[in-house]
């Protein structure tokens, strides 16, 4: 079974096989000590557990099958043979048929009406664009924006390929419901009376008096 689930890339650099296993909440890979392999794994967010490398599956990682196919594809392209027991995932790894992991996310800041913008690694362009949003400020490790500016945040997300967590979506929907209940009024406009120049009036009166005396 293992042989049938193993593939060698055309450009293989070793006969040693990286064994990838999948659970709903974890993708693991076992391989001998190799620096090139380690760089690939760490770049994809895998952590050493003492016996293998693993990636915990969460809302922001995408499904385990997607991450396993992405991992397999990266290793194959680097020349490492792989083994995946699930045939469909193995085929997806070979064919590059998976949704790449999104590392740009907008969260809800716990306990506050704030949207927290996060991305992986250093990116000054994203930082500057995020900070240009109304009322945005840096609150490590995120740029935070009040939910009142959700329209601008949604436009930012569309432009720069960010996704919203379910909690962030919930906060936005809650805010929309709240503002729908707020009374909309048309305030009366009070015209300000033009300020008269009292001194000018006095001087005009004085001139009139002087003219009368001349007569």
Backbone as numpy.savetxt, mean C-alpha at the origin, in Angstrom:
# Nx Ny Nz CAx CAy CAz Cx Cy Cz
7.01 -40.87 -6.77 6.17 -39.66 -6.77 7.04 -38.42 -6.77
8.10 -38.42 -5.96 8.98 -37.26 -5.89 9.66 -37.02 -7.23
10.04 -38.10 -7.91 10.69 -37.94 -9.22 9.75 -37.30 -10.22
8.48 -37.74 -10.20 7.48 -37.20 -11.12 7.16 -35.74 -10.80
7.40 -35.34 -9.55 7.10 -33.98 -9.12 8.32 -33.07 -9.17
9.40 -33.55 -9.76 10.65 -32.79 -9.84 10.93 -32.37 -11.27
11.40 -31.14 -11.44 11.78 -30.66 -12.77 13.14 -29.98 -12.69
13.90 -30.12 -13.78 15.19 -29.45 -13.91 15.05 -28.32 -14.92
15.56 -27.15 -14.63 15.56 -26.08 -15.63 16.67 -26.35 -16.65
16.53 -25.81 -17.85 17.55 -26.01 -18.89 18.91 -25.48 -18.44
18.90 -24.44 -17.65 20.16 -23.81 -17.23 20.55 -24.23 -15.81
20.24 -25.48 -15.44 20.46 -25.90 -14.05 21.92 -25.75 -13.65
22.10 -25.30 -12.41 23.44 -25.09 -11.88 23.82 -26.16 -10.86
22.87 -27.04 -10.55 23.11 -28.10 -9.58 22.11 -29.22 -9.80
22.42 -30.40 -9.29 21.45 -31.51 -9.31 20.64 -31.57 -8.02
21.05 -30.79 -7.01 20.31 -30.75 -5.75 18.95 -30.09 -6.00
17.92 -30.61 -5.33 16.54 -30.18 -5.60 15.98 -29.40 -4.41
15.36 -28.26 -4.70 14.66 -27.48 -3.68 13.25 -28.04 -3.53
12.94 -28.54 -2.35 11.64 -29.16 -2.09 10.68 -28.13 -1.49
9.62 -27.85 -2.25 8.64 -26.84 -1.84 7.38 -27.53 -1.35
6.93 -27.18 -0.15 5.70 -27.74 0.40 4.72 -26.62 0.71
3.44 -26.95 0.59 2.39 -25.93 0.72 1.36 -26.33 1.75
1.07 -25.40 2.66 -0.07 -25.50 3.56 -0.89 -24.23 3.38
-2.09 -24.20 3.94 -2.93 -23.02 3.79 -2.28 -21.78 4.38
-1.53 -21.95 5.47 -0.96 -20.79 6.17 0.55 -20.71 6.08
1.17 -21.56 5.25 2.64 -21.56 5.20 3.14 -22.21 3.91
4.14 -21.56 3.31 4.88 -22.17 2.20 6.31 -22.37 2.69
6.81 -23.60 2.57 8.16 -23.92 3.05 9.01 -24.46 1.91
10.32 -24.27 2.04 11.24 -24.82 1.05 12.50 -25.29 1.76
12.92 -26.49 1.41 14.12 -27.07 2.00 15.18 -27.23 0.92
16.39 -26.75 1.23 17.50 -26.88 0.28 18.81 -26.80 1.05
19.85 -27.35 0.46 21.16 -27.30 1.10 21.66 -25.86 1.18
22.67 -25.65 2.00 23.21 -24.31 2.18 23.81 -23.81 0.87
23.30 -22.63 0.43 23.74 -22.07 -0.85 23.45 -20.57 -0.82
24.46 -19.76 -1.04 24.30 -18.31 -0.90 23.38 -17.72 -1.97
23.48 -18.18 -3.21 22.60 -17.67 -4.26 21.15 -18.01 -3.96
20.93 -19.24 -3.49 19.59 -19.66 -3.10 19.07 -18.77 -1.97
19.91 -18.51 -0.98 19.51 -17.71 0.19 19.08 -16.30 -0.22
19.81 -15.70 -1.17 19.47 -14.35 -1.62 18.09 -14.31 -2.27
17.79 -15.34 -3.07 16.48 -15.40 -3.74 15.37 -15.54 -2.70
15.57 -16.45 -1.75 14.56 -16.73 -0.74 14.29 -15.50 0.13
15.34 -14.87 0.59 15.18 -13.68 1.45 14.51 -12.55 0.68
14.85 -12.43 -0.60 14.23 -11.39 -1.41 12.73 -11.57 -1.56
12.27 -12.81 -1.43 10.84 -13.10 -1.53 10.16 -13.12 -0.16
10.91 -12.78 0.88 10.31 -12.66 2.20 10.25 -13.93 3.02
11.08 -14.92 2.69 11.10 -16.17 3.45 12.06 -16.04 4.63
11.72 -16.74 5.71 12.48 -16.65 6.96 12.96 -18.04 7.36
14.20 -18.13 7.83 14.77 -19.41 8.25 14.19 -19.83 9.59
13.71 -21.07 9.68 13.06 -21.57 10.90 13.93 -22.53 11.69
15.12 -22.85 11.18 15.98 -23.80 11.86 16.19 -25.07 11.06
15.20 -25.41 10.22 15.33 -26.61 9.38 14.95 -26.33 7.93
14.22 -25.25 7.71 13.80 -24.89 6.36 13.46 -23.41 6.32
13.25 -22.91 5.10 12.81 -21.53 4.92 11.30 -21.52 4.79
10.65 -20.52 5.39 9.19 -20.49 5.33 8.64 -19.09 5.17
7.46 -19.02 4.59 6.75 -17.75 4.43 5.33 -17.92 4.97
4.99 -17.16 6.00 3.66 -17.23 6.58 2.65 -16.60 5.62
1.56 -17.29 5.40 0.55 -16.79 4.47 -0.48 -15.95 5.22
-0.63 -14.72 4.78 -1.55 -13.77 5.40 -2.37 -13.08 4.31
-3.21 -12.16 4.74 -4.04 -11.43 3.78 -3.20 -10.73 2.72
-2.09 -10.13 3.14 -1.29 -9.33 2.21 -0.30 -10.14 1.38
-0.18 -11.44 1.62 0.74 -12.26 0.83 0.06 -12.88 -0.38
-1.26 -13.01 -0.33 -1.95 -13.77 -1.36 -1.98 -15.24 -0.98
-2.62 -16.06 -1.78 -2.81 -17.48 -1.47 -1.50 -18.25 -1.50
-1.46 -19.32 -0.71 -0.26 -20.16 -0.63 0.13 -20.73 -2.00
-0.85 -21.14 -2.78 -0.54 -21.73 -4.10 0.11 -20.70 -5.03
-0.28 -19.43 -4.88 0.33 -18.38 -5.70 1.78 -18.16 -5.31
2.02 -18.13 -3.99 3.38 -17.88 -3.50 4.30 -19.07 -3.83
3.76 -20.28 -3.75 4.57 -21.45 -4.07 4.96 -21.46 -5.54
4.02 -21.11 -6.42 4.32 -21.06 -7.86 5.34 -19.95 -8.15
5.19 -18.82 -7.48 6.13 -17.71 -7.68 7.53 -18.11 -7.22
7.61 -18.76 -6.06 8.89 -19.22 -5.55 9.53 -20.23 -6.51
8.75 -21.21 -6.95 9.26 -22.21 -7.86 9.78 -21.61 -9.15
9.04 -20.64 -9.67 9.44 -19.98 -10.91 10.75 -19.21 -10.75
10.90 -18.52 -9.60 12.13 -17.77 -9.35 13.33 -18.69 -9.25
13.16 -19.84 -8.59 14.25 -20.79 -8.44 14.61 -21.43 -9.77
13.62 -21.79 -10.55 13.89 -22.39 -11.87 14.66 -21.41 -12.75
14.26 -20.16 -12.74 14.94 -19.17 -13.58 16.36 -18.92 -13.13
16.64 -19.21 -11.84 18.01 -19.05 -11.33 18.83 -20.32 -11.51
18.22 -21.37 -12.10 18.96 -22.60 -12.37 18.84 -23.69 -11.32
17.89 -23.52 -10.37 17.73 -24.53 -9.31 16.60 -25.50 -9.66
16.83 -26.79 -9.60 15.75 -27.77 -9.76 14.77 -27.63 -8.59
13.50 -27.92 -8.85 12.49 -27.84 -7.79 11.61 -29.08 -7.77
11.00 -29.31 -6.63 10.02 -30.38 -6.48 8.79 -29.82 -5.79
7.63 -29.97 -6.42 6.34 -29.58 -5.84 5.38 -30.74 -6.08
4.85 -31.33 -5.03 4.01 -32.52 -5.17 2.68 -32.22 -5.87
2.17 -30.99 -5.71 0.89 -30.66 -6.35 1.16 -30.27 -7.81
0.67 -31.13 -8.72 1.01 -30.99 -10.14 0.61 -29.64 -10.73
-0.57 -29.13 -10.36 -1.03 -27.86 -10.93 -0.12 -26.72 -10.53
0.30 -26.71 -9.28 1.19 -25.65 -8.80 2.56 -25.76 -9.48
3.02 -27.00 -9.67 4.28 -27.21 -10.37 4.21 -26.68 -11.79
3.11 -26.97 -12.48 2.93 -26.47 -13.85 2.90 -24.95 -13.88
2.20 -24.35 -12.89 2.11 -22.89 -12.82 3.49 -22.26 -12.60
4.32 -22.95 -11.81 5.68 -22.46 -11.57 6.49 -22.49 -12.86
6.34 -23.55 -13.62 7.07 -23.69 -14.89 6.61 -22.64 -15.90
5.30 -22.44 -15.98 4.71 -21.57 -16.99 4.64 -20.11 -16.55
5.00 -19.83 -15.30 4.91 -18.45 -14.80 3.48 -18.00 -14.66
2.60 -18.94 -14.36 1.17 -18.65 -14.25 0.78 -18.44 -12.79
0.99 -17.25 -12.30 0.63 -16.91 -10.92 0.47 -15.40 -10.81
-0.20 -14.98 -9.75 -0.35 -13.55 -9.48 0.83 -13.11 -8.61
1.67 -12.23 -9.11 2.83 -11.79 -8.31 2.39 -11.20 -6.98
3.21 -11.42 -5.98 2.88 -10.90 -4.65 2.89 -9.37 -4.65
1.85 -8.79 -4.12 1.77 -7.33 -3.99 2.45 -6.92 -2.69
3.37 -5.97 -2.79 4.07 -5.50 -1.59 3.72 -4.05 -1.26
2.74 -3.49 -1.98 2.25 -2.13 -1.71 0.85 -2.23 -1.11
0.72 -1.85 0.16 -0.55 -2.04 0.85 -0.97 -0.80 1.64
-2.28 -0.64 1.73 -2.85 0.42 2.56 -3.65 -0.24 3.67
-3.23 0.02 4.91 -3.83 -0.59 6.09 -4.70 0.42 6.83
-5.40 -0.08 7.81 -6.09 0.80 8.77 -5.22 0.89 10.02
-4.92 2.10 10.45 -4.15 2.27 11.67 -5.07 1.95 12.87
-4.68 0.96 13.64 -5.51 0.44 14.73 -5.89 1.55 15.70
-7.19 1.63 15.97 -7.69 2.58 16.96 -7.81 4.00 16.48
-7.51 4.26 15.20 -7.57 5.63 14.69 -8.25 5.65 13.33
-8.75 6.83 12.96 -9.39 6.99 11.65 -8.34 7.36 10.60
-7.32 6.52 10.52 -6.20 6.80 9.63 -5.96 5.64 8.68
-5.60 5.97 7.45 -5.16 4.99 6.47 -3.64 5.03 6.43
-3.00 3.86 6.58 -1.55 3.77 6.64 -1.00 3.18 5.35
-0.17 3.95 4.66 0.37 3.54 3.36 1.75 2.91 3.56
1.88 1.67 3.13 3.15 0.93 3.31 3.63 0.33 2.00
4.95 0.22 1.86 5.54 -0.46 0.71 6.82 -1.13 1.16
7.30 -2.04 0.33 8.49 -2.80 0.69 9.75 -2.06 0.27
10.71 -1.99 1.19 11.99 -1.39 0.86 11.97 0.12 0.79
13.11 0.68 0.38 13.26 2.13 0.27 12.79 2.59 -1.10
11.89 3.59 -1.11 11.41 4.14 -2.38 11.05 5.61 -2.16
11.98 6.48 -2.49 11.77 7.91 -2.24 10.64 8.47 -3.08
10.45 7.95 -4.30 9.38 8.44 -5.16 8.02 8.18 -4.51
7.81 6.94 -4.03 6.54 6.63 -3.37 6.36 7.46 -2.11
7.45 7.66 -1.39 7.37 8.46 -0.16 6.92 9.89 -0.48
7.54 10.50 -1.47 7.19 11.87 -1.83 5.75 11.98 -2.33
5.33 11.02 -3.13 3.95 11.03 -3.64 2.95 10.83 -2.50
3.26 9.92 -1.59 2.35 9.68 -0.46 2.28 10.90 0.45
3.42 11.56 0.68 3.45 12.73 1.54 2.73 13.92 0.91
2.54 13.89 -0.41 1.83 14.99 -1.07 0.31 14.90 -0.91
-0.18 13.80 -0.37 -1.61 13.65 -0.14 -2.06 14.62 0.96
-3.32 15.09 0.93 -3.79 16.08 1.92 -3.60 15.60 3.36
-2.95 16.39 4.16 -2.78 16.08 5.58 -1.87 14.92 5.89
-1.15 14.41 4.88 -0.31 13.22 5.08 0.88 13.55 5.97
1.28 12.57 6.78 2.48 12.72 7.61 3.15 11.36 7.79
4.42 11.38 8.13 5.18 10.16 8.35 4.99 9.71 9.79
4.55 8.47 9.96 4.41 7.86 11.29 4.93 6.43 11.13
6.21 6.26 11.37 6.92 5.00 11.08 6.12 3.76 11.49
5.98 2.78 10.59 6.66 2.65 9.29 5.81 3.07 8.10
4.88 4.00 8.31 3.90 4.31 7.27 3.76 5.81 7.06
3.22 6.15 5.90 2.68 7.49 5.69 1.20 7.39 5.99
0.70 8.20 6.93 -0.69 8.08 7.34 -1.51 9.27 6.85
-2.76 8.98 6.50 -3.67 10.00 5.96 -5.03 9.79 6.60
-5.67 10.88 7.01 -7.00 10.77 7.59 -7.97 10.19 6.57
-8.87 9.34 7.04 -9.82 8.67 6.13 -10.72 9.67 5.41
-10.81 10.89 5.91 -11.61 11.91 5.24 -11.11 12.18 3.83
-9.85 11.84 3.57 -9.26 12.04 2.24 -9.19 10.73 1.46
-10.17 9.86 1.67 -10.13 8.54 1.05 -10.14 8.62 -0.47
-10.81 9.63 -1.04 -10.84 9.76 -2.50 -9.43 9.92 -3.06
-8.66 10.79 -2.44 -7.29 11.02 -2.90 -6.42 9.79 -2.70
-6.65 9.06 -1.59 -5.88 7.84 -1.33 -6.22 6.77 -2.35
-7.49 6.67 -2.73 -7.89 5.68 -3.74 -7.26 6.00 -5.09
-7.19 7.28 -5.44 -6.54 7.66 -6.70 -5.04 7.32 -6.66
-4.43 7.58 -5.51 -3.02 7.24 -5.32 -2.81 5.73 -5.49
-3.70 4.95 -4.90 -3.60 3.49 -4.97 -3.71 3.00 -6.41
-4.61 3.59 -7.19 -4.76 3.21 -8.60 -3.51 3.55 -9.41
-2.93 4.70 -9.13 -1.77 5.15 -9.89 -0.52 4.33 -9.61
-0.36 3.90 -8.34 0.90 3.27 -7.94 0.74 1.82 -7.49
-0.36 1.19 -7.91 -0.56 -0.25 -7.70 -0.54 -0.65 -6.22
-1.33 0.03 -5.42 -1.52 -0.34 -4.02 -2.86 -1.06 -3.86
-2.91 -1.95 -2.88 -4.15 -2.63 -2.53 -4.56 -2.24 -1.11
-5.86 -2.32 -0.84 -6.40 -2.01 0.48 -6.67 -3.31 1.23
-6.30 -3.35 2.50 -6.69 -4.50 3.32 -8.19 -4.42 3.59
-8.77 -5.51 4.03 -10.20 -5.52 4.33 -10.54 -4.52 5.43
-9.66 -4.38 6.43 -9.91 -3.41 7.50 -9.89 -1.98 6.97
-9.00 -1.71 6.03 -8.94 -0.37 5.43 -10.22 -0.10 4.62
-10.67 -1.08 3.88 -11.92 -0.93 3.13 -13.10 -0.70 4.07
-13.09 -1.41 5.18 -14.17 -1.27 6.16 -14.18 0.14 6.75
-13.01 0.68 7.05 -12.92 2.04 7.59 -13.48 3.05 6.60
-13.13 2.89 5.33 -13.63 3.81 4.30 -15.14 3.72 4.19
-15.68 2.51 4.18 -17.13 2.33 4.07 -17.85 2.91 5.29
-17.28 2.72 6.47 -17.86 3.29 7.69 -17.89 4.81 7.61
-16.81 5.39 7.09 -16.75 6.85 6.97 -17.79 7.35 5.97
-17.94 6.64 4.86 -18.94 7.03 3.86 -20.34 7.01 4.47
-20.64 6.00 5.26 -21.94 5.91 5.91 -22.15 7.05 6.88
-21.11 7.43 7.59 -21.22 8.53 8.56 -21.52 9.85 7.87
-20.79 10.16 6.81 -20.97 11.47 6.18 -22.31 11.55 5.44
-22.89 10.41 5.09 -24.21 10.43 4.46 -25.29 10.88 5.45
-25.01 10.72 6.74 -25.97 11.09 7.78 -25.80 12.54 8.24
-24.75 13.19 7.79 -24.49 14.56 8.22 -25.39 15.52 7.44
-26.01 16.46 8.14 -26.92 17.41 7.52 -26.16 18.35 6.60
-26.71 18.55 5.42 -26.14 19.50 4.47 -26.97 20.77 4.52
-26.34 21.91 4.76 -27.07 23.17 4.94 -26.59 24.21 3.93
-27.46 25.21 3.72 -27.10 26.35 2.90 -27.06 27.57 3.82
-25.87 27.98 4.22 -25.80 29.07 5.19 -26.21 30.41 4.59
-26.90 31.24 5.42 -27.27 32.59 4.98 -26.01 33.43 4.87
-25.99 34.25 3.85 -24.84 35.12 3.65 -25.14 36.48 4.23
-24.35 36.91 5.17 -24.54 38.20 5.82 -23.64 39.22 5.16
-24.29 40.25 4.59 -23.52 41.30 3.93 -22.95 42.24 4.98
-21.68 42.51 4.88 -21.05 43.43 5.82 -21.29 44.86 5.38
-21.70 45.72 6.33 -21.92 47.12 6.02 -20.58 47.79 5.74
-20.57 48.59 4.69 -19.33 49.25 4.31 -18.90 50.23 5.39
-17.67 50.16 5.79 -17.12 51.02 6.83 -16.96 52.44 6.30
-17.63 53.39 6.99 -17.54 54.79 6.56 -16.32 55.45 7.17
-15.77 56.37 6.40 -14.60 57.12 6.89 -15.09 58.34 7.63
-15.17 58.25 8.97 -15.71 59.34 9.79 -14.88 60.60 9.71
-13.59 60.45 9.66 -12.71 61.62 9.61 -12.93 62.43 8.34
-13.12 61.70 7.22 -13.36 62.38 5.95 -14.63 63.22 6.01
-15.68 62.68 6.67 -16.94 63.40 6.81 -16.75 64.68 7.62
-15.96 64.55 8.69 -15.71 65.70 9.55 -14.98 66.80 8.78
-13.98 66.40 8.02 -13.21 67.37 7.24 -14.08 68.03 6.18
-14.98 67.25 5.56 -15.90 67.83 4.58 -16.79 68.87 5.22
-17.27 68.55 6.43 -18.14 69.49 7.15 -17.37 70.76 7.50
-16.12 70.63 7.90 -15.30 71.78 8.26 -15.10 72.68 7.06
-14.89 72.10 5.90 -14.71 72.90 4.69 -15.96 73.71 4.38
-17.16 73.11 4.57 -18.42 73.79 4.33 -18.59 75.00 5.25
-18.21 74.81 6.51 -18.33 75.88 7.50 -17.43 77.06 7.11
-16.20 76.75 6.73 -15.26 77.78 6.35 -15.76 78.56 5.13
-16.37 77.87 4.18 -16.90 78.53 2.98 -18.03 79.47 3.37
-18.89 79.10 4.32 -20.01 79.95 4.76 -19.48 81.22 5.42
-18.42 81.08 6.22 -17.85 82.25 6.91 -17.27 83.25 5.91
-16.73 82.72 4.81 -16.16 83.62 3.79 -17.23 84.51 3.19
-18.46 83.99 3.05 -19.54 84.79 2.49 -19.94 85.87 3.50
